[in-house]
Short mmCIF file of C-alpha atoms and ligand atoms in Angstrom, two decimals:
data_model
loop_
_atom_site.label_atom_id
_atom_site.label_comp_id
_atom_site.label_asym_id
_atom_site.label_seq_id
_atom_site.Cartn_x
_atom_site.Cartn_y
_atom_site.Cartn_z
CA THR U 16 168.20 64.55 200.64
CA ASP U 17 170.65 63.54 197.98
CA GLU U 18 172.89 61.31 200.02
CA LYS U 19 171.30 57.96 200.41
CA GLY U 20 173.03 57.10 203.65
CA GLU U 21 172.04 54.90 206.53
CA HIS U 22 168.95 56.97 207.19
CA TYR U 23 167.70 57.19 203.61
CA LEU U 24 163.91 57.54 203.77
CA LEU U 25 164.28 58.44 207.42
CA GLU U 26 165.46 61.96 206.64
CA VAL U 27 163.20 64.99 206.58
CA ASP U 28 163.44 68.38 204.84
CA GLU U 29 163.08 70.38 208.04
CA PRO U 30 164.05 68.65 211.26
CA VAL U 31 162.51 70.01 214.43
CA VAL U 32 165.23 71.86 216.37
CA ILE U 33 164.92 72.31 220.13
CA PRO U 34 167.27 73.34 222.95
CA VAL U 35 168.61 70.84 225.46
CA ASP U 36 167.51 70.97 229.12
CA THR U 37 164.48 73.07 228.34
CA LYS U 38 160.83 72.23 228.66
CA VAL U 39 159.44 72.47 225.14
CA ARG U 40 155.78 72.49 224.25
CA PHE U 41 154.69 71.12 220.85
CA LEU U 42 151.50 72.08 219.07
CA VAL U 43 150.58 69.28 216.68
CA THR U 44 148.18 69.38 213.77
CA ALA U 45 147.87 67.94 210.24
CA ASN U 46 146.86 69.29 206.87
CA ASP U 47 145.47 66.15 205.24
CA VAL U 48 144.58 63.08 207.31
CA ILE U 49 145.16 61.90 210.88
CA HIS U 50 148.80 61.20 211.68
CA SER U 51 150.51 60.55 214.96
CA TRP U 52 153.71 62.35 215.84
CA TRP U 53 155.86 59.87 217.75
CA VAL U 54 159.42 60.11 219.05
CA PRO U 55 159.89 57.23 221.50
CA GLU U 56 163.16 58.40 223.05
CA LEU U 57 161.65 61.78 223.88
CA ALA U 58 158.50 60.12 225.17
CA VAL U 59 156.23 62.14 222.92
CA LYS U 60 153.33 60.72 220.98
CA ARG U 61 150.41 62.85 219.91
CA ASP U 62 147.71 62.50 217.28
CA ALA U 63 147.91 65.06 214.50
CA ILE U 64 144.38 65.82 213.39
CA PRO U 65 143.31 68.23 210.65
CA GLY U 66 141.49 71.20 212.14
CA PHE U 67 142.68 70.51 215.70
CA VAL U 68 145.76 71.54 217.61
CA ASN U 69 146.97 68.99 220.13
CA GLU U 70 149.60 69.66 222.75
CA THR U 71 152.46 67.67 224.13
CA TRP U 72 155.79 68.49 225.70
CA THR U 73 159.25 67.13 226.38
CA LYS U 74 162.49 68.03 228.09
CA ALA U 75 165.49 66.52 226.34
CA GLU U 76 168.46 65.95 228.59
CA GLU U 77 171.02 65.07 225.95
CA ILE U 78 172.16 66.74 222.76
CA GLY U 79 171.67 64.55 219.73
CA ILE U 80 169.44 63.47 216.88
CA TYR U 81 166.25 61.72 217.90
CA ARG U 82 164.26 59.76 215.37
CA GLY U 83 160.68 58.67 215.25
CA GLN U 84 157.88 58.18 212.80
CA CYS U 85 154.20 58.49 212.21
CA ALA U 86 152.41 56.01 214.47
CA GLU U 87 149.07 56.16 212.70
CA LEU U 88 148.21 54.14 209.59
CA CYS U 89 147.59 57.30 207.64
CA GLY U 90 147.71 56.14 204.04
CA LYS U 91 149.85 54.50 201.45
CA ASP U 92 152.88 56.64 202.28
CA HIS U 93 152.63 55.83 205.96
CA GLY U 94 155.88 53.88 205.92
CA PHE U 95 157.65 57.03 204.70
CA MET U 96 156.72 59.54 207.37
CA PRO U 97 159.86 59.97 209.42
CA VAL U 98 160.25 62.41 212.30
CA VAL U 99 163.64 63.95 213.14
CA VAL U 100 164.28 66.11 216.20
CA ASN U 101 167.67 67.79 216.63
CA VAL U 102 168.39 68.56 220.26
CA VAL U 103 171.11 71.23 220.35
CA SER U 104 172.85 73.36 222.96
CA LYS U 105 171.08 76.53 224.06
CA GLU U 106 173.67 78.63 222.19
CA ASP U 107 173.20 76.65 218.98
CA TYR U 108 169.47 76.97 219.37
CA ALA U 109 169.68 80.74 219.70
CA ALA U 110 171.86 80.88 216.57
CA TRP U 111 169.47 78.62 214.65
CA LEU U 112 166.50 80.73 215.69
CA GLU U 113 168.22 83.92 214.62
CA LYS U 114 169.03 82.43 211.21
CA LYS U 115 165.46 81.22 210.71
CA GLN U 116 164.03 84.59 211.71
CA ALA U 117 166.37 86.36 209.29
CA GLU U 118 165.30 83.99 206.53
CA ALA U 119 161.64 84.63 207.29
CA ALA U 120 162.19 88.39 207.24
CA GLU U 121 163.96 88.08 203.92
CA ILE U 122 161.11 86.07 202.39
CA LYS U 123 158.60 88.57 203.73
CA ALA U 124 160.46 91.39 201.99
CA LEU U 125 160.67 89.39 198.76
CA MET U 126 156.93 88.64 198.88
CA ALA U 127 156.16 92.30 198.34
CA GLN U 128 158.47 92.54 195.34
CA THR U 129 157.78 92.30 191.64
CA PHE U 130 160.38 90.27 189.78
CA THR U 131 161.65 90.29 186.24
CA MET U 132 161.37 87.23 184.04
CA ASP U 133 165.11 86.59 184.38
CA GLU U 134 164.96 86.73 188.16
CA LEU U 135 162.01 84.35 188.32
CA VAL U 136 163.56 81.89 185.90
CA ALA U 137 166.91 81.87 187.73
CA ARG U 138 165.28 81.29 191.10
CA GLY U 139 162.76 78.87 189.62
CA LYS U 140 165.51 76.71 188.17
CA ASN U 141 166.93 76.12 191.65
CA VAL U 142 163.53 75.41 193.11
CA TYR U 143 162.71 73.04 190.27
CA GLN U 144 165.92 71.10 190.70
CA GLY U 145 165.40 70.83 194.44
CA TYR U 146 161.70 69.96 194.52
CA CYS U 147 160.44 68.83 191.14
CA ALA U 148 163.21 67.33 189.03
CA ALA U 149 163.18 64.03 190.94
CA CYS U 150 159.82 63.23 189.34
CA HIS U 151 159.65 65.51 186.31
CA GLY U 152 163.24 65.12 185.11
CA MET U 153 166.19 67.54 185.10
CA ASN U 154 165.24 68.59 181.57
CA GLY U 155 161.50 68.37 182.03
CA GLU U 156 161.46 65.05 180.24
CA GLY U 157 159.30 63.36 182.88
CA GLY U 158 159.74 60.21 184.93
CA LEU U 159 157.54 59.38 187.87
CA GLY U 160 155.66 62.57 186.96
CA ASN U 161 154.73 63.51 183.42
CA ALA U 162 156.88 65.59 181.10
CA ILE U 163 156.87 69.35 181.66
CA ALA U 164 158.47 69.96 178.27
CA GLY U 165 155.52 70.50 175.98
CA SER U 166 153.01 69.70 178.75
CA GLY U 167 149.50 70.92 178.01
CA ILE U 168 149.37 72.40 181.50
CA ALA U 169 152.73 74.17 181.41
CA THR U 170 151.91 75.58 177.97
CA GLY U 171 148.25 76.19 178.75
CA ASP U 172 146.14 78.19 181.17
CA LEU U 173 148.38 79.87 183.74
CA THR U 174 145.89 79.75 186.61
CA LYS U 175 145.35 76.03 186.16
CA HIS U 176 149.11 75.48 186.15
CA LEU U 177 149.56 77.53 189.32
CA ASP U 178 146.70 75.64 190.93
CA ILE U 179 148.46 72.30 190.37
CA GLY U 180 151.61 73.66 191.99
CA VAL U 181 149.69 74.98 194.99
CA ASN U 182 147.08 72.24 195.44
CA GLY U 183 148.63 69.25 193.66
CA VAL U 184 146.60 66.61 191.84
CA PRO U 185 144.65 64.72 194.52
CA GLY U 186 145.06 60.98 194.45
CA THR U 187 148.40 61.11 192.62
CA ALA U 188 152.05 61.51 193.58
CA MET U 189 151.68 65.20 192.69
CA GLN U 190 151.38 66.64 196.16
CA ALA U 191 150.21 70.11 197.15
CA PHE U 192 153.32 72.25 197.44
CA GLY U 193 151.43 75.37 198.56
CA GLY U 194 151.83 74.57 202.23
CA GLN U 195 155.52 73.81 202.23
CA MET U 196 156.92 76.30 199.75
CA ASN U 197 156.92 80.08 200.13
CA ASP U 198 155.09 82.19 197.56
CA VAL U 199 158.28 83.55 196.02
CA ASP U 200 159.59 80.07 195.26
CA MET U 201 156.19 78.95 193.97
CA ALA U 202 155.95 81.94 191.63
CA ALA U 203 159.48 81.25 190.42
CA VAL U 204 159.06 77.53 189.79
CA ILE U 205 155.79 77.90 187.87
CA THR U 206 157.33 80.66 185.77
CA TYR U 207 160.36 78.46 185.16
CA GLN U 208 158.23 75.50 183.99
CA ARG U 209 156.43 77.76 181.51
CA ASN U 210 159.66 79.17 180.10
CA ALA U 211 162.15 76.30 180.15
CA PHE U 212 162.63 73.00 178.32
CA GLY U 213 161.44 74.56 175.07
CA ASN U 214 158.24 75.87 176.69
CA ASN U 215 158.15 79.45 175.62
CA MET U 216 155.07 81.03 177.11
CA GLY U 217 156.61 84.40 177.93
CA ASP U 218 154.22 84.86 180.86
CA MET U 219 155.05 84.86 184.55
CA VAL U 220 153.68 84.47 188.04
CA GLN U 221 154.48 86.98 190.79
CA PRO U 222 154.43 86.16 194.53
CA ILE U 223 151.31 88.28 194.97
CA ASP U 224 149.52 86.07 192.40
CA VAL U 225 150.37 83.00 194.47
CA PHE U 226 149.19 84.73 197.63
CA ASN U 227 145.88 85.68 196.00
CA HIS U 228 145.40 82.21 194.53
CA LYS U 229 145.88 80.59 197.93
CA LYS U 230 143.33 82.96 199.45
CA GLY U 231 140.92 81.70 196.80
C1 HEC Z 10 156.85 62.71 193.83
C2 HEC Z 10 156.79 63.03 192.45
C3 HEC Z 10 156.50 64.45 192.04
C4 HEC Z 10 157.14 65.59 192.42
C5 HEC Z 10 158.28 65.75 193.40
C6 HEC Z 10 156.53 66.66 191.68
N1 HEC Z 10 155.55 66.19 190.88
FE1 HEC Z 10 154.39 67.27 189.61
N2 HEC Z 10 153.44 65.59 189.05
C7 HEC Z 10 153.67 64.32 189.52
C8 HEC Z 10 152.72 63.40 188.91
C9 HEC Z 10 152.64 61.91 189.17
C10 HEC Z 10 151.92 64.15 188.05
C11 HEC Z 10 150.74 63.68 187.21
C12 HEC Z 10 149.46 63.84 188.01
C13 HEC Z 10 148.25 63.37 187.24
O1 HEC Z 10 148.08 62.17 187.15
O2 HEC Z 10 147.53 64.24 186.72
C14 HEC Z 10 152.40 65.52 188.14
C15 HEC Z 10 151.89 66.57 187.40
C16 HEC Z 10 152.35 67.86 187.44
C17 HEC Z 10 151.89 68.92 186.59
C18 HEC Z 10 150.87 68.78 185.47
C19 HEC Z 10 151.60 68.40 184.20
C20 HEC Z 10 150.67 67.96 183.11
O3 HEC Z 10 150.95 68.25 181.94
O4 HEC Z 10 149.66 67.28 183.40
C21 HEC Z 10 152.55 70.06 186.95
C22 HEC Z 10 152.42 71.43 186.35
C23 HEC Z 10 153.43 69.71 188.03
N3 HEC Z 10 153.29 68.36 188.31
C24 HEC Z 10 154.25 70.59 188.69
C25 HEC Z 10 155.16 70.22 189.69
C26 HEC Z 10 156.01 71.16 190.36
C27 HEC Z 10 156.01 72.66 190.15
C28 HEC Z 10 156.77 70.42 191.21
C29 HEC Z 10 157.86 70.90 192.14
C30 HEC Z 10 157.54 72.03 192.99
C31 HEC Z 10 156.37 69.03 191.08
N4 HEC Z 10 155.40 68.95 190.13
C32 HEC Z 10 156.93 67.98 191.80
C33 HEC Z 10 154.64 63.98 190.42
C34 HEC Z 10 155.50 64.84 191.05
CU1 CU Z 11 151.27 59.74 208.88
#
């Protein structure tokens, strides 16, 4: 998040949202290494293991924000693996669920669409500023990540470029975004990087290309 408040580094992109006074079952897994999903005040702690689904459950009696963290020494970023659970009223939960389902339906419809260059670039600019600019710079000038302006990847082979977006560069701060970003946003941000900051490739990625690339 942008606001570096009291809980800076303890915030997450997508808090878990659950209804109050309801028995909730969690299915826990991981996509890289073993983590442990731990929220002390909700009395849940479960190992998150790639390739396995573990179960746990809770029943929260009070509305509020519950914080926890990864309880497994999972790697160098271990200290930065916060957990946030928002316990909300049953009505708020129903409203949240409806909103999320509408969003998912919208993305599903967009996935089947073919976009123009202008559409991809406009959407990609937003995605870039939200997800990539922190490391690659607002103007592609680089920072923690290398420059996108004039980058050999962003002005080179399109499949290789897409692959870095989807799978990251293992062993570096360039994480795999394929699992956390929908295919429309991925198509848009790769297209944007190839056609912004003086990069002028004139080619584009469609959501279906991302889908096919992920399938391998
Ligand atoms: C936490 C920092 C960070 C974020 C956020 C980040 N990157 Fe990166 N990115 C890196 C680093 C570091 C490298 C260099 C990896 C290496 O050593 O090869 C890199 C490399 C790249 C490259 C290869 C560039 C080249 O010329 O070698 C591309 C393409 C790229 N990132 C795309 C993205 C996209 C798209 C996003 C947003 C969806 C993004 N990155 C977000 C850190 C980041
Ligand atoms: Cu962890």
